[in-house]
GROMACS .gro file of N, CA and C in nm:
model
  213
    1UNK      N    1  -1.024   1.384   0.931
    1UNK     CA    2  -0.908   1.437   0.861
    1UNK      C    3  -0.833   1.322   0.793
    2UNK      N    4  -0.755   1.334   0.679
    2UNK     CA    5  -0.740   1.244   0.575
    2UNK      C    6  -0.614   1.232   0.611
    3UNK      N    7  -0.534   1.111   0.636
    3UNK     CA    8  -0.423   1.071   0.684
    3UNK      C    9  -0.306   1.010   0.581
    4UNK      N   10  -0.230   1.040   0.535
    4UNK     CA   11  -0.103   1.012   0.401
    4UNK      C   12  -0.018   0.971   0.511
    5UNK      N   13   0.019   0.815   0.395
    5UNK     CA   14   0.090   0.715   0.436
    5UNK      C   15   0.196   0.687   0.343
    6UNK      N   16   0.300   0.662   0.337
    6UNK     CA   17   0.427   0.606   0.214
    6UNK      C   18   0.389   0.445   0.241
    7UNK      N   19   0.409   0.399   0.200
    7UNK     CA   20   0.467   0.274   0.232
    7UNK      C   21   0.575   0.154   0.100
    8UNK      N   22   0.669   0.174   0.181
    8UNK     CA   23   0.769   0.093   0.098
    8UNK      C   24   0.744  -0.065   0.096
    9UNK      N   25   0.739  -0.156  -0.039
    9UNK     CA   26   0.733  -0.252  -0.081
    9UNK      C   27   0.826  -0.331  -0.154
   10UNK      N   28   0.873  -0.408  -0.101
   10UNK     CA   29   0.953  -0.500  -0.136
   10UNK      C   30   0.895  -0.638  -0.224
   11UNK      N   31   0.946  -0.642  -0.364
   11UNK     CA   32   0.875  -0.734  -0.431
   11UNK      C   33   0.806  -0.656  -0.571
   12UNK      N   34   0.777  -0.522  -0.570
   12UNK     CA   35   0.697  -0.458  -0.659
   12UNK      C   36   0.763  -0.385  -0.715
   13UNK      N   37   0.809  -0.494  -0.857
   13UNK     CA   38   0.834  -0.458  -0.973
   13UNK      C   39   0.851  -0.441  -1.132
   14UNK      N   40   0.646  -0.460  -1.141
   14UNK     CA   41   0.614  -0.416  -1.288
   14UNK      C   42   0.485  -0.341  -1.260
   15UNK      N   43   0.419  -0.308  -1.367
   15UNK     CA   44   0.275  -0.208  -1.345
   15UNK      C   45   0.181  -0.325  -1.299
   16UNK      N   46   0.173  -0.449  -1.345
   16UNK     CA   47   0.106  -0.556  -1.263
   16UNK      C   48   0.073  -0.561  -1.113
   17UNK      N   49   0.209  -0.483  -1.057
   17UNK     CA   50   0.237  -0.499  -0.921
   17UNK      C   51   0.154  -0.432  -0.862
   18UNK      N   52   0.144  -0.272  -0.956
   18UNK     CA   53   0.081  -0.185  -0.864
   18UNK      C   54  -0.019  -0.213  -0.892
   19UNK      N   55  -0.083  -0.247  -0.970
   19UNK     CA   56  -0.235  -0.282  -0.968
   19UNK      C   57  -0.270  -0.370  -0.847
   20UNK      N   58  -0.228  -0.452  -0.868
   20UNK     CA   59  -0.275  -0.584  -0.751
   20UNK      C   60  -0.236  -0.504  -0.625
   21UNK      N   61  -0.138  -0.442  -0.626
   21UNK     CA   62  -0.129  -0.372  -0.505
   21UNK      C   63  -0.254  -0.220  -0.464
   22UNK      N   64  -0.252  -0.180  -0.587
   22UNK     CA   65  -0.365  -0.063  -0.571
   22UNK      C   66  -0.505  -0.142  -0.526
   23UNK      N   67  -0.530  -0.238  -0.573
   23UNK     CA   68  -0.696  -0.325  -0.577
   23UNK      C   69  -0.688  -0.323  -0.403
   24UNK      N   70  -0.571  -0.409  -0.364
   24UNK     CA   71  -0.587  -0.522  -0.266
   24UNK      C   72  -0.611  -0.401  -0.143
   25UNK      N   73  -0.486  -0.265  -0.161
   25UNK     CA   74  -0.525  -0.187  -0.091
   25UNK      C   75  -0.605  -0.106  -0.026
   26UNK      N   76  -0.703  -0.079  -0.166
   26UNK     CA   77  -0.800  -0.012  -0.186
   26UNK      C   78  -0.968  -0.034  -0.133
   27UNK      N   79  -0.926  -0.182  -0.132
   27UNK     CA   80  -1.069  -0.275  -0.029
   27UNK      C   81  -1.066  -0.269   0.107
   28UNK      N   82  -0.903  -0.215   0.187
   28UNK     CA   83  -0.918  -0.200   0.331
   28UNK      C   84  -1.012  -0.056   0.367
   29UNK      N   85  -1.081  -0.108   0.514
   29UNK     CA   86  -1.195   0.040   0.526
   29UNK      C   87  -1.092   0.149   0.573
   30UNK      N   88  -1.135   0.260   0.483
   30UNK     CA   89  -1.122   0.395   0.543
   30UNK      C   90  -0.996   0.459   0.432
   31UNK      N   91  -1.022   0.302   0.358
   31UNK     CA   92  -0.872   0.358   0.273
   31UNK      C   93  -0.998   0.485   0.191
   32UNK      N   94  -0.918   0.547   0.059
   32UNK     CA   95  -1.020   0.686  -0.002
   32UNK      C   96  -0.902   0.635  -0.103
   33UNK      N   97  -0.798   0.636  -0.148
   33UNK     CA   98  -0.697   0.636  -0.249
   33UNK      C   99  -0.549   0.608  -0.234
   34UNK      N  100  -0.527   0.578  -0.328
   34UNK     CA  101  -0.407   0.412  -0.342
   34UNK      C  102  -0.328   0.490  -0.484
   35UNK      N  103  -0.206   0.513  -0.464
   35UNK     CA  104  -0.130   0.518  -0.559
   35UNK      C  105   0.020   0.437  -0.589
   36UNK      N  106   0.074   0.358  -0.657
   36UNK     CA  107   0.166   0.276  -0.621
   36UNK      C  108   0.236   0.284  -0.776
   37UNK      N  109   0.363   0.315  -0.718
   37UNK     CA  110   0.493   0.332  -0.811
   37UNK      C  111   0.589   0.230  -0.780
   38UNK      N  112   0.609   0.139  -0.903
   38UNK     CA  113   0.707   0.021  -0.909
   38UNK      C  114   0.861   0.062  -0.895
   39UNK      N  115   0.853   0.180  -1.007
   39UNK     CA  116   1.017   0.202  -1.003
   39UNK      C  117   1.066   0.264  -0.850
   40UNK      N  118   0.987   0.278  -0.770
   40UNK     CA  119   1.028   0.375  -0.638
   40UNK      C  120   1.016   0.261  -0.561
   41UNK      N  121   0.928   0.184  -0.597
   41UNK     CA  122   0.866   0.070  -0.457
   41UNK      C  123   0.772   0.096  -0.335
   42UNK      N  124   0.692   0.203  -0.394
   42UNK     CA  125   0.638   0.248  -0.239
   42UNK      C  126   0.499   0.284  -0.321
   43UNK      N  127   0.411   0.302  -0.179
   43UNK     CA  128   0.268   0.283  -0.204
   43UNK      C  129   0.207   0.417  -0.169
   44UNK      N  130   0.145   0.471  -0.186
   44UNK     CA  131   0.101   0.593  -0.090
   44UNK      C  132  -0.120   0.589  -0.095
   45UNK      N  133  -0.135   0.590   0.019
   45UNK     CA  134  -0.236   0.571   0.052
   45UNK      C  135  -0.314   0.681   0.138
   46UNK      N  136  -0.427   0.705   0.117
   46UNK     CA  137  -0.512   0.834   0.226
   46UNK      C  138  -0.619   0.728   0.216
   47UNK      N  139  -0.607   0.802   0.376
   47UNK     CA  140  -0.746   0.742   0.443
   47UNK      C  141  -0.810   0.856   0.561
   48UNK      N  142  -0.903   0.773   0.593
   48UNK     CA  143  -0.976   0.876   0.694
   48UNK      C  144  -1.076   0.757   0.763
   49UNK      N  145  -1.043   0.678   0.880
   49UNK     CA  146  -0.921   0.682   0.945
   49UNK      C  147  -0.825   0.562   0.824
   50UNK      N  148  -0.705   0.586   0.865
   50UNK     CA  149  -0.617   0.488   0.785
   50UNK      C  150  -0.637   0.358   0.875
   51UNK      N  151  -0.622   0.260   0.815
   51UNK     CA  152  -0.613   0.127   0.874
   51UNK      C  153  -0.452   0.090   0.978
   52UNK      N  154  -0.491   0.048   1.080
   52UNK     CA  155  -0.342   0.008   1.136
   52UNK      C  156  -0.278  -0.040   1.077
   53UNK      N  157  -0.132  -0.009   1.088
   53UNK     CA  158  -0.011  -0.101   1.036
   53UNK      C  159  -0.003  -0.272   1.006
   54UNK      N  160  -0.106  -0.303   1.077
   54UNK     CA  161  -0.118  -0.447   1.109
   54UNK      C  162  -0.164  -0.495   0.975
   55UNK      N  163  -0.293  -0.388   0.992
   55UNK     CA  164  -0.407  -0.469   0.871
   55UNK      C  165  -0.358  -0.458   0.709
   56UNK      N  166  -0.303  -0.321   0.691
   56UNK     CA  167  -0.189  -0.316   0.615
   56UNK      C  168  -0.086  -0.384   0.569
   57UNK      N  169   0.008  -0.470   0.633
   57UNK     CA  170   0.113  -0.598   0.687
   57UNK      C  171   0.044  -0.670   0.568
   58UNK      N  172  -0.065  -0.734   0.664
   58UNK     CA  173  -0.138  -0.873   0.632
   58UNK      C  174  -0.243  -0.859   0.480
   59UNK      N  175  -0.217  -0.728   0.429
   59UNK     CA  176  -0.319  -0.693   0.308
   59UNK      C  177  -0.183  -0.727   0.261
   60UNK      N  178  -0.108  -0.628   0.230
   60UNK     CA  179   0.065  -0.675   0.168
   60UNK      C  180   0.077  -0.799   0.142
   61UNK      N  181   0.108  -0.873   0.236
   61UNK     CA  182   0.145  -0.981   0.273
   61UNK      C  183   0.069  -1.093   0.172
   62UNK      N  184  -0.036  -1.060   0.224
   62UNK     CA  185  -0.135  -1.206   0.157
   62UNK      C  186  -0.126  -1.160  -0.029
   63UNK      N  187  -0.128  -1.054  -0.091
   63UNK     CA  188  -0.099  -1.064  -0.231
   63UNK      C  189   0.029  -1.088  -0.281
   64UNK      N  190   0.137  -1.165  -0.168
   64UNK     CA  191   0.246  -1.216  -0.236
   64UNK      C  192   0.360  -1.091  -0.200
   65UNK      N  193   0.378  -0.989  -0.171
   65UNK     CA  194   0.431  -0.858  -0.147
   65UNK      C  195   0.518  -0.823  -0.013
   66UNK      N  196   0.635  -0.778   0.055
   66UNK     CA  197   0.666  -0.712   0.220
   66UNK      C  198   0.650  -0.566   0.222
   67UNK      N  199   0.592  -0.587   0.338
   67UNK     CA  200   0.617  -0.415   0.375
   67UNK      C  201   0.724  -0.427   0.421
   68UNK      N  202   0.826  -0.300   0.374
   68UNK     CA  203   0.955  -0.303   0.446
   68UNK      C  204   0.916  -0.148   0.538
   69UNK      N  205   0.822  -0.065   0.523
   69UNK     CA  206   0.901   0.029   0.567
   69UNK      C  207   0.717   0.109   0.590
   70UNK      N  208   0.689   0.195   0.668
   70UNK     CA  209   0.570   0.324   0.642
   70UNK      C  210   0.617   0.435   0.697
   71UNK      N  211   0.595   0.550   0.643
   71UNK     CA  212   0.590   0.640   0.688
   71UNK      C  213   0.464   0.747   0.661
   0.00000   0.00000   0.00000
């Protein structure tokens, strides 16, 4: 079953952003689809299974980006 995630980003704000943010996301396993809106700041992702919060963090993280927030 396919699992929807928000996730708020701090730092992402031009269409550049979401790209690098859609790519970087999109290579973790189990992700299926990556959508990311600058003017909102948040990411939304399905997976099946979704990746832990962790691996998520440290995908964020390492392209320059914070997670502030998932739901």
């Amino acid at each position: 079953m396919d699992e929807d995630l928000t996730l708020r980003i701090q730092g992402m704000t031009c269409p550049t952003c979401e790209g690098t943010l859609q790519r970087v996301l999109s290579r973790l396993p189990g992700i299926r689809s990556v959508a990311a809106d600058h003017t909102t700041r948040e990411v939304r992702t399905i997976g099946d299974p979704t990746p832990d919060e962790g691996s998520i963090r440290e995908a964020v993280e390492d392209a320059g980006y914070d997670l502030v927030g998932v739901s």
